[in-house]
Coordinates of N, CA and C in Angstrom, one line a residue:
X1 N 63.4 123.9 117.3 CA 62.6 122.9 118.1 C 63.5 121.7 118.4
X2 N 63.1 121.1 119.5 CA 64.4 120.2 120.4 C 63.6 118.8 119.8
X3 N 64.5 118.0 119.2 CA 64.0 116.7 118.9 C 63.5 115.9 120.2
X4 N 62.6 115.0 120.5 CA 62.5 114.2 121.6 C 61.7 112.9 121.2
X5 N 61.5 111.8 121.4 CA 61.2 110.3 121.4 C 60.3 110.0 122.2
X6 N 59.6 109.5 122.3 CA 58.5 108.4 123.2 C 59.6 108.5 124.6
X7 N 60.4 107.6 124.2 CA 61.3 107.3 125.2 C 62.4 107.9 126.1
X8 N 62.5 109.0 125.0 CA 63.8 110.1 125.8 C 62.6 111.2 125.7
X9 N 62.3 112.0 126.4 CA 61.9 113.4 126.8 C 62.7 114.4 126.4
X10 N 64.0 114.3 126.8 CA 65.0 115.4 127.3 C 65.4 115.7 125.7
X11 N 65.9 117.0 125.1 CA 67.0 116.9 123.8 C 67.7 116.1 123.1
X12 N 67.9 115.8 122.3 CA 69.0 114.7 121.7 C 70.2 115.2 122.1
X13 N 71.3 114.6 122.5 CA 72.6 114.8 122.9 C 73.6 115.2 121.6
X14 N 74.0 115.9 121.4 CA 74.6 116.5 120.3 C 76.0 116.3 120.0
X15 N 76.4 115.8 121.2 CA 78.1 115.5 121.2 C 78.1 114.0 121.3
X16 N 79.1 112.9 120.0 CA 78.8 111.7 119.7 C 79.4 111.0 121.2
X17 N 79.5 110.0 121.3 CA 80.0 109.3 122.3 C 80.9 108.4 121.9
X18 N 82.6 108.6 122.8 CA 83.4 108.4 122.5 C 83.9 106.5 122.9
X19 N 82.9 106.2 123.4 CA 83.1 104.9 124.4 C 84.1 104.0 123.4
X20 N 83.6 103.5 122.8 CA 83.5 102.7 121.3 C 85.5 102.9 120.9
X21 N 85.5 104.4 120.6 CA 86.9 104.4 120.2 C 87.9 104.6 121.4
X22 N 87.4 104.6 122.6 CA 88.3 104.1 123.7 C 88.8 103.0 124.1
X23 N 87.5 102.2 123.7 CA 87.7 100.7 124.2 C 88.7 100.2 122.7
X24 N 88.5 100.7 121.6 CA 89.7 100.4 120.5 C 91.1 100.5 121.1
X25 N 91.3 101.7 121.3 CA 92.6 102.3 121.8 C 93.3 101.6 123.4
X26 N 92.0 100.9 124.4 CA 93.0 100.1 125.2 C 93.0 98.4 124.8
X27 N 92.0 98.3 123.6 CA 92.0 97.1 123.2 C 93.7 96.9 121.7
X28 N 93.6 98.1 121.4 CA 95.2 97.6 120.6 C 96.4 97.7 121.7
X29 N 96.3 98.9 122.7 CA 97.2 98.7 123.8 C 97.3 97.3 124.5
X30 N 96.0 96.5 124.8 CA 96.4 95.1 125.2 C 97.1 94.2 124.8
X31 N 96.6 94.2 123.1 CA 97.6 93.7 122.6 C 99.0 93.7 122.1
X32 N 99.5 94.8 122.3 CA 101.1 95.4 122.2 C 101.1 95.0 123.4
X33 N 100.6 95.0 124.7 CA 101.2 94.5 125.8 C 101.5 93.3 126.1
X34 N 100.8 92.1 125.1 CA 100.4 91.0 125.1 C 102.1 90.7 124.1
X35 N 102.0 91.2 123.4 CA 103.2 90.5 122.4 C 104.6 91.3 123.3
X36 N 104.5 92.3 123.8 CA 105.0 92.9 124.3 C 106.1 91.8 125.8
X37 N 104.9 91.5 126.2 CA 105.5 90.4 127.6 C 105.6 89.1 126.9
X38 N 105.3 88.5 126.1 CA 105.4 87.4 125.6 C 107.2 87.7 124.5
X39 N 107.5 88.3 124.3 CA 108.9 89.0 123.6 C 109.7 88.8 125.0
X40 N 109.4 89.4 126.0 CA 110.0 89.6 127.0 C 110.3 87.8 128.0
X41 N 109.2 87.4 127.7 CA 109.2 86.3 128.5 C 110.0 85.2 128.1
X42 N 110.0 85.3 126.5 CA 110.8 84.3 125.5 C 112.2 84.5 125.6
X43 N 112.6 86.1 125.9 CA 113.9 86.4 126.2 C 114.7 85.8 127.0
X44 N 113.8 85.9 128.5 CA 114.1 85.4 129.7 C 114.2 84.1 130.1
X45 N 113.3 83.0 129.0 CA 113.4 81.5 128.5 C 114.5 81.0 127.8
X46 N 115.1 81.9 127.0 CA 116.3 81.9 126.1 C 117.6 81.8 127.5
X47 N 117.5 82.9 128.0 CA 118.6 83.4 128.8 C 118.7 82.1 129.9
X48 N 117.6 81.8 130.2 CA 117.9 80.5 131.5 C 118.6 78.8 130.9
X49 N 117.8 79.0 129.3 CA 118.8 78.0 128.8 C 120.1 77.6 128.5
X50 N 120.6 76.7 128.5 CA 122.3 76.2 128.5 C 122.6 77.3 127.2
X51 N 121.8 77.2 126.1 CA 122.2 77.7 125.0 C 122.4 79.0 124.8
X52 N 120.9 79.9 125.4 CA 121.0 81.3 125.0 C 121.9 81.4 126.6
X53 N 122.1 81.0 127.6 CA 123.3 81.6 128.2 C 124.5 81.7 128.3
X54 N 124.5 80.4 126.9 CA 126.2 80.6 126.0 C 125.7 82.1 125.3
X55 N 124.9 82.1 124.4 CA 124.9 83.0 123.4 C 124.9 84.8 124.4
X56 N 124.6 84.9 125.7 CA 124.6 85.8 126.5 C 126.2 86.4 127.0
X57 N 126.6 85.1 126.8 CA 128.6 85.2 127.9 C 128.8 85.5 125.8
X58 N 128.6 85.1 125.2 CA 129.7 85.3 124.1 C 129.4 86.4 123.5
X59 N 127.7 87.0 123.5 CA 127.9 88.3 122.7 C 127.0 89.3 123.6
X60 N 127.8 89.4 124.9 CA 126.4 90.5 125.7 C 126.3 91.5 125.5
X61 N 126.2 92.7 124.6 CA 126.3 94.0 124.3 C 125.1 93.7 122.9
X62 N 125.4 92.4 122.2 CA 124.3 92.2 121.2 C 123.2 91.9 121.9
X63 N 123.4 91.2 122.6 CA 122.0 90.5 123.4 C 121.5 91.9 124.1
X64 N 122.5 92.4 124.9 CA 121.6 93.6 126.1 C 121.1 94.8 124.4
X65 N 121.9 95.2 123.8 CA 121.2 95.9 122.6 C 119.8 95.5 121.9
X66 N 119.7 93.8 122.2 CA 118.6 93.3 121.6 C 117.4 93.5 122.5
X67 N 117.5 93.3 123.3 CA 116.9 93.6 124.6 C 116.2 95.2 124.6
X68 N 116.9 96.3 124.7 CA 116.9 97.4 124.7 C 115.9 97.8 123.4
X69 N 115.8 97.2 122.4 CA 115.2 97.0 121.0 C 114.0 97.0 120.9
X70 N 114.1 96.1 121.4 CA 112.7 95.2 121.8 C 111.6 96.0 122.8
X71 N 112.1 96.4 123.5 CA 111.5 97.5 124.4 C 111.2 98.9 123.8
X72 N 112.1 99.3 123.2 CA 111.9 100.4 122.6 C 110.8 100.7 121.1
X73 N 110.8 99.1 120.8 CA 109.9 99.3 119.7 C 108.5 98.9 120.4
X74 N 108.6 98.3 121.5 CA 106.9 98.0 121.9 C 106.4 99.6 122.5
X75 N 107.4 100.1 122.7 CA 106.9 101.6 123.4 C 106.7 102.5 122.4
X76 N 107.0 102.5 121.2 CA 106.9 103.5 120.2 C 105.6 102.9 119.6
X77 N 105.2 101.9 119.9 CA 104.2 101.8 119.1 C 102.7 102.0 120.2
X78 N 103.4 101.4 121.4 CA 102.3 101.7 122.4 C 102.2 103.1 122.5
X79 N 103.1 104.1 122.5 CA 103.0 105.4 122.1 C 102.2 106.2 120.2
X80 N 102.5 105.5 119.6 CA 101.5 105.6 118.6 C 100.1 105.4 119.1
X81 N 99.6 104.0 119.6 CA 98.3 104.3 119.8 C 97.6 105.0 120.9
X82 N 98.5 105.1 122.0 CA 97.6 106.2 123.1 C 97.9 107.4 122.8
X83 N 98.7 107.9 121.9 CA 98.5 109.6 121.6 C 97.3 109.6 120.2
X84 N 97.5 108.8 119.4 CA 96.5 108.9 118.3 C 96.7 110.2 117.3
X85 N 98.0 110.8 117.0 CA 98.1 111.6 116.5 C 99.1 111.4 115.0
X86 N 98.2 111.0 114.1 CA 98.4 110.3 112.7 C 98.9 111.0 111.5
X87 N 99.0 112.3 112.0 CA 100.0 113.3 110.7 C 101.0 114.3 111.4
X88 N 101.7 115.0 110.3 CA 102.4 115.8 110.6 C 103.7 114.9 111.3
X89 N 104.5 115.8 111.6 CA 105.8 115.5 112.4 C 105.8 114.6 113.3
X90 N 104.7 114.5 114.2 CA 104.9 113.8 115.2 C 104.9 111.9 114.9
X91 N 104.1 112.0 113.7 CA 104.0 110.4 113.4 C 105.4 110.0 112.7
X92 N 105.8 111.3 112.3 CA 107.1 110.8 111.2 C 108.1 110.7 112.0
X93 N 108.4 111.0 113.2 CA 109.1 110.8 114.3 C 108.9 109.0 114.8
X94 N 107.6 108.7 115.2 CA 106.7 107.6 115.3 C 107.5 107.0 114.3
X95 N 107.6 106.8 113.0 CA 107.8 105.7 112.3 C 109.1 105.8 111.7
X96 N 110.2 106.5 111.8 CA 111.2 107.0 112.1 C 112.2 106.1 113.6
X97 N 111.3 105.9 114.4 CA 111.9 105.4 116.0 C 111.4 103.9 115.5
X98 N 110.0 103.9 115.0 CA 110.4 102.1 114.7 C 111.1 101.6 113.9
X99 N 111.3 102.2 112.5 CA 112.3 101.9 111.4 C 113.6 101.5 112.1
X100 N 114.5 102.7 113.1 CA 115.5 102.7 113.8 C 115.8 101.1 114.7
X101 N 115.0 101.2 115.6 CA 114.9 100.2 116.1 C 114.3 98.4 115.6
X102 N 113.9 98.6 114.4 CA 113.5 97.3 113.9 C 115.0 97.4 112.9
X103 N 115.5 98.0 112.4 CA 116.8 98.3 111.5 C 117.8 97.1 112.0
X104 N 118.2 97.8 113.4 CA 119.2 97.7 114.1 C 119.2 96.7 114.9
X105 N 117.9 95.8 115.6 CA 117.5 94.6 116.1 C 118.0 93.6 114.5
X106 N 117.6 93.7 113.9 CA 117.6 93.0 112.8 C 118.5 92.5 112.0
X107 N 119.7 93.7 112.2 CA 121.1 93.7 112.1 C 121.8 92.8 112.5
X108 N 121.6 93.3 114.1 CA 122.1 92.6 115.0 C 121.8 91.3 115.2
X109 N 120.7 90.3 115.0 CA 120.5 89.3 115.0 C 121.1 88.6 113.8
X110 N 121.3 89.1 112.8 CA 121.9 88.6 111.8 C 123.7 88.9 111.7
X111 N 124.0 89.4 112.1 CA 125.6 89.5 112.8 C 126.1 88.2 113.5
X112 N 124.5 88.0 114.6 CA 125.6 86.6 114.9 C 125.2 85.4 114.4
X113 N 124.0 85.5 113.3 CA 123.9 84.2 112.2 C 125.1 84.1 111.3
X114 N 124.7 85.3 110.5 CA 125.9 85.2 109.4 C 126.2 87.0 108.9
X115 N 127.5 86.9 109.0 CA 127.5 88.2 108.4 C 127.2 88.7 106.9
X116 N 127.8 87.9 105.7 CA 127.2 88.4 104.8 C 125.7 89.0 104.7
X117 N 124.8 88.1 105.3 CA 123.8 88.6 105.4 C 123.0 89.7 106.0
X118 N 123.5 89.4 107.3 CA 123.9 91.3 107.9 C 124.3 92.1 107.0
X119 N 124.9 92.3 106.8 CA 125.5 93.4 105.6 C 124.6 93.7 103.9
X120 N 123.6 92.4 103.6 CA 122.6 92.9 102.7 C 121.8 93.1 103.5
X121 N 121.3 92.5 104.5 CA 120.4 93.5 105.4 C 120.4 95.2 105.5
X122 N 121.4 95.7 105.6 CA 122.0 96.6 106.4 C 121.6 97.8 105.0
X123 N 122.3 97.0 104.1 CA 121.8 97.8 103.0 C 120.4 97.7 102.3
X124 N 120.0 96.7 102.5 CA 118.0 97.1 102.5 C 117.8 98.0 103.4
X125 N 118.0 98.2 104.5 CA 117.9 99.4 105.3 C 118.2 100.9 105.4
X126 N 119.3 101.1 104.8 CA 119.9 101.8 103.7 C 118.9 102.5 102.7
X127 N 118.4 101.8 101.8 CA 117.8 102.2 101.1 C 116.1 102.2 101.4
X128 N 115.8 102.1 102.4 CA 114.2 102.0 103.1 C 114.4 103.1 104.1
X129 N 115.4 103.9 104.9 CA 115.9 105.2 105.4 C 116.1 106.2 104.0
X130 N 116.8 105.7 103.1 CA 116.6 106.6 102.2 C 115.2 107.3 101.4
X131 N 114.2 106.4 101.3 CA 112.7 106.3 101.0 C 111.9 107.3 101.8
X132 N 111.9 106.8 103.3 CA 111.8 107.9 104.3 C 112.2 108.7 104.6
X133 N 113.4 109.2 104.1 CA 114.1 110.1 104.1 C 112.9 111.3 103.2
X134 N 113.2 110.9 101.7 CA 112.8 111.2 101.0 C 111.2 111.6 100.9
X135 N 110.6 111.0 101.8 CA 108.8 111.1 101.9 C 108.9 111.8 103.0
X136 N 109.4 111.8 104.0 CA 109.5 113.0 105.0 C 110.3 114.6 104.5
X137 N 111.1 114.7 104.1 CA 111.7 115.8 103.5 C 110.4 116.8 102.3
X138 N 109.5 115.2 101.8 CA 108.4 116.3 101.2 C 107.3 116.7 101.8
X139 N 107.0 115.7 102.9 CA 106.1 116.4 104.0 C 106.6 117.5 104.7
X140 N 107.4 117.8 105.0 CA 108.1 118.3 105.8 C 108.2 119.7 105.2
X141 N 108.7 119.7 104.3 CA 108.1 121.5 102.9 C 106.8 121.6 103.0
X142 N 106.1 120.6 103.1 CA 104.4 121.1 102.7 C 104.3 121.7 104.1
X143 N 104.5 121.2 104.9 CA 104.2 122.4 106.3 C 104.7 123.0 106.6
X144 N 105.9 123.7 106.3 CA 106.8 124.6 106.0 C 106.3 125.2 105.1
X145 N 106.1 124.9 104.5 CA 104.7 126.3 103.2 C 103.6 127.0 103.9
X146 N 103.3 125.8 104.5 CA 101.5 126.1 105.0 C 102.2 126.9 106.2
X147 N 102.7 126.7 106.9 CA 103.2 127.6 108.2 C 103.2 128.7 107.6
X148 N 104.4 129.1 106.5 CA 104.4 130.3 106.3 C 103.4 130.8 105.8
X149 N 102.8 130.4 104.8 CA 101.7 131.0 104.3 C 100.6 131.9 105.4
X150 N 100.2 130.7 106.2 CA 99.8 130.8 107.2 C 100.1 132.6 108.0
X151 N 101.7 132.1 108.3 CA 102.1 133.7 109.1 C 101.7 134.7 107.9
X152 N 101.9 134.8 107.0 CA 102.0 136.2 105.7 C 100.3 136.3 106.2
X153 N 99.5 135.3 105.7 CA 98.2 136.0 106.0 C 98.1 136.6 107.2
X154 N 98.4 136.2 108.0 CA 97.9 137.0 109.4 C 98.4 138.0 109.6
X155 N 99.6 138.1 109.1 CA 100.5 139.3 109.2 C 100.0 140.9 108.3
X156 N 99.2 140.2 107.2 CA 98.4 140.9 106.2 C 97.2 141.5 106.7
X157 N 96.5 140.5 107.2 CA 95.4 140.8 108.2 C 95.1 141.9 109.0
X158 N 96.6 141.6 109.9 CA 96.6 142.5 111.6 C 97.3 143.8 111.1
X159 N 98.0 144.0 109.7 CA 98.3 145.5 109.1 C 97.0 146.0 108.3
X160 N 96.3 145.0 107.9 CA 95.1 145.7 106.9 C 96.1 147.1 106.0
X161 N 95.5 147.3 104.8 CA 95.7 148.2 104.4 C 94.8 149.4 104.4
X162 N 95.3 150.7 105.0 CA 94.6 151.8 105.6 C 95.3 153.0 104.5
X163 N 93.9 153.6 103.9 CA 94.4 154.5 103.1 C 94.4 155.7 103.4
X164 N 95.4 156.5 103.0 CA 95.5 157.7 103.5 C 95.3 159.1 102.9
X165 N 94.3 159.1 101.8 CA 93.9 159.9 101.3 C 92.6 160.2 101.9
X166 N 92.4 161.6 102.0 CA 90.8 162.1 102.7 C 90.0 162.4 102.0
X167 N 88.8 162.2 101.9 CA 87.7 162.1 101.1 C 87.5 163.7 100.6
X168 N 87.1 164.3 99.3 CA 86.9 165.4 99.1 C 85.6 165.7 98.9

């Protein structure tokens, strides 16, 4: 029997409605685009200054890498939230590209403060790649199990065992 209300007649709708976690997904996209142009805009404040356009003639491969950084991490993350796909490989790729890129921005910025510092940096990095390393190498077997597992059953399945003795 079909549920119905005073007020609705028709069936209850059975399938939830997704409004809610759409408006989430362009409401965090706004804000990655928000810090996103505001990174970008600061750059471009830097660059027009006497200062950061010394610091552009004296290290431009650090600055255009910084640049490139910065872009690439707002995209990995703006790509985190419009795919929405939070396991398996594809996220460990996701936080793999930001580690990369926040590593190496980070580096870089501290190369032309001070190098000693760069260089413990580099090795906190180091050892936070190796962590990841290590947590992805064990996800990474568990679906590699399940895969296989996975094929043997089906493979079990679609041979069935068929016996070949005839009934007497």
């Amino acid at each position: 029997m079909q549920h119905t209300t005073a007020m609705n007649f028709g069936p209850r709708n059975p399938t939830p409605i997704r409004e809610p976690e759409m408006k989430n997904h362009f409401k965090e996209s706004q804000k990655i685009f928000d810090k996103f142009f505001k990174y970008l805009f600061s750059v471009i404040a830097l660059k027009t200054s006497a200062i950061g356009e010394a610091l552009f003639k004296t290290h431009p491969i650090v600055m255009t890498v910084m640049v490139l950084m910065i872009v690439l991490f707002f995209f990995s993350r703006l790509l985190g939230t419009m795919l929405q796909q939070r396991n398996g490989v594809f996220s460990m790729i996701l936080v793999f590209l930001i580690m990369v890129t926040g590593s190496i921005s980070s580096v870089l910025v501290l190369t032309i403060i001070s190098l000693p510092i760069a260089w413990l940096t580099s090795l906190f990095w180091v050892g936070l790649f190796a962590l990841f390393g290590y947590y992805s190498f064990q996800e990474l077997y568990k679906l590699v199990l399940c895969a296989i597992s996975d094929i043997i059953k089906k493979l079990s399945e679609s041979y069935g065992y068929v016996c070949t003795r005839l009934p007497v």
